[in-house]
Amino acid sequence: MALVTTAEVCDANPQLIGSGELRALHPVFQIYGRRQVFSGPVVTLKVFEDNVLVREFLEEKGNGRVLVVDGGGSLRCAILGGNPVVQAQNNGWAGIIVNGCIRDVDEINGCDIGVRALASHPMKANKKGIGEKHVPVNIAGTRICDGEWIYADTDGILVSKTELSV
């Protein structure tokens, strides 16, 4: 989707929007990382104020995927920091979307990866390893499932049931 914006995708696909096959997340996310435009197949994770499973996922090869983390919208601690983002960049993840907070913003902004989060917070998360992998998550007014596709740019974030041919 390098040359086509999310706005152009929306304009060209009213039928997919009408059917729910193409959805836009509510505009609640801040933009972090050097890669402002990214897309890829979704991997979902649901945690609350715990980042063990986030780190485990990002230690795997990303193969251009986007990790979507439902952190319950918590603003009490960061569930993603600089070290896992560097690892994600090195492992080939396209992006990370966090319904929660991040920290180490300067380090993350130096990485060639796309990151979206609600805010930054200096406190670290718990390390209990509690959460659910590969489950549907509801963030920013939208249900997102494993295997769907994310398209993100500076205009917003789209979720599609299938890869779009743009």
Coordinates of C-alpha atoms in Angstrom, one line a residue, residues 65-162:
R65 CA 2.9 -9.2 10.3
V66 CA 1.3 -6.6 12.5
L67 CA 0.8 -7.4 16.2
V68 CA -2.4 -6.0 17.6
V69 CA -2.4 -5.9 21.4
D70 CA -5.5 -5.2 23.3
G71 CA -4.2 -3.9 26.6
G72 CA -7.6 -3.0 27.9
G73 CA -7.0 0.6 27.2
S74 CA -5.0 0.9 30.5
L75 CA -3.2 4.2 31.0
R76 CA -1.6 3.0 34.3
C77 CA 1.6 1.5 32.9
A78 CA 3.4 0.7 29.6
I79 CA 3.1 -2.8 28.1
L80 CA 5.6 -2.1 25.3
G81 CA 9.1 -0.6 25.6
G82 CA 12.1 0.1 23.5
N83 CA 13.9 -3.3 23.7
P84 CA 11.0 -5.4 22.4
V85 CA 10.4 -2.9 19.6
V86 CA 14.1 -3.1 18.6
Q87 CA 13.7 -6.9 18.6
A88 CA 10.5 -6.6 16.5
Q89 CA 12.2 -4.4 14.0
N90 CA 15.1 -6.9 13.7
N91 CA 12.7 -9.8 13.4
G92 CA 10.7 -8.3 10.5
W93 CA 7.5 -7.2 12.1
A94 CA 5.7 -4.5 10.0
G95 CA 4.0 -2.8 13.0
I96 CA 2.6 -3.0 16.5
I97 CA -0.8 -1.5 17.6
V98 CA -1.3 -1.2 21.3
N99 CA -4.6 -0.4 23.0
G100 CA -2.6 0.8 26.0
C101 CA 0.7 2.6 26.7
I102 CA 4.3 2.4 25.6
R103 CA 7.5 3.8 27.0
D104 CA 11.1 4.5 25.8
V105 CA 9.5 6.8 23.1
D106 CA 12.8 8.2 21.9
E107 CA 14.2 4.7 21.3
I108 CA 11.0 3.5 19.6
N109 CA 11.0 6.6 17.4
G110 CA 14.5 5.6 16.2
C111 CA 13.2 2.2 15.0
D112 CA 12.2 1.4 11.4
I113 CA 8.8 -0.1 12.4
G114 CA 5.3 1.3 12.8
V115 CA 3.9 1.7 16.3
R116 CA 0.6 3.0 17.4
A117 CA -0.4 3.4 21.1
L118 CA -2.8 5.5 23.2
A119 CA 0.0 7.3 25.0
S120 CA 3.3 6.9 26.7
H121 CA 3.8 6.1 30.4
P122 CA 7.1 5.7 32.4
M123 CA 6.0 2.8 34.6
K124 CA 6.7 -0.8 33.6
A125 CA 4.1 -3.6 33.3
N126 CA 3.7 -6.7 35.4
K127 CA 5.5 -9.9 34.4
K128 CA 3.0 -12.7 35.1
G129 CA 2.5 -14.0 31.6
I130 CA -1.2 -13.7 31.8
G131 CA -3.2 -13.2 28.6
E132 CA -4.8 -14.7 25.5
K133 CA -3.2 -15.3 22.1
H134 CA -4.9 -15.4 18.7
V135 CA -8.3 -14.2 20.1
P136 CA -10.7 -11.6 18.6
V137 CA -10.1 -8.2 20.2
N138 CA -12.2 -5.1 20.3
I139 CA -10.2 -1.9 20.2
A140 CA -11.0 1.6 19.0
G141 CA -14.6 0.7 18.2
T142 CA -13.6 -2.2 16.0
R143 CA -13.4 -6.0 16.3
I144 CA -10.1 -7.4 15.0
C145 CA -9.4 -11.0 14.3
D146 CA -6.3 -13.0 13.7
G147 CA -5.5 -13.2 10.0
E148 CA -7.3 -10.0 9.0
W149 CA -5.2 -7.2 7.5
I150 CA -4.1 -3.8 8.9
Y151 CA -3.4 -0.8 6.8
A152 CA -2.0 2.2 8.7
D153 CA -0.8 5.6 7.6
T154 CA -0.9 9.1 9.0
D155 CA -4.6 9.4 8.2
G156 CA -5.6 6.4 10.3
I157 CA -5.8 2.6 10.6
L158 CA -8.0 0.3 8.5
V159 CA -8.8 -3.3 9.1
S160 CA -9.8 -5.6 6.2
K161 CA -11.1 -9.2 6.3
T162 CA -8.7 -9.9 3.4

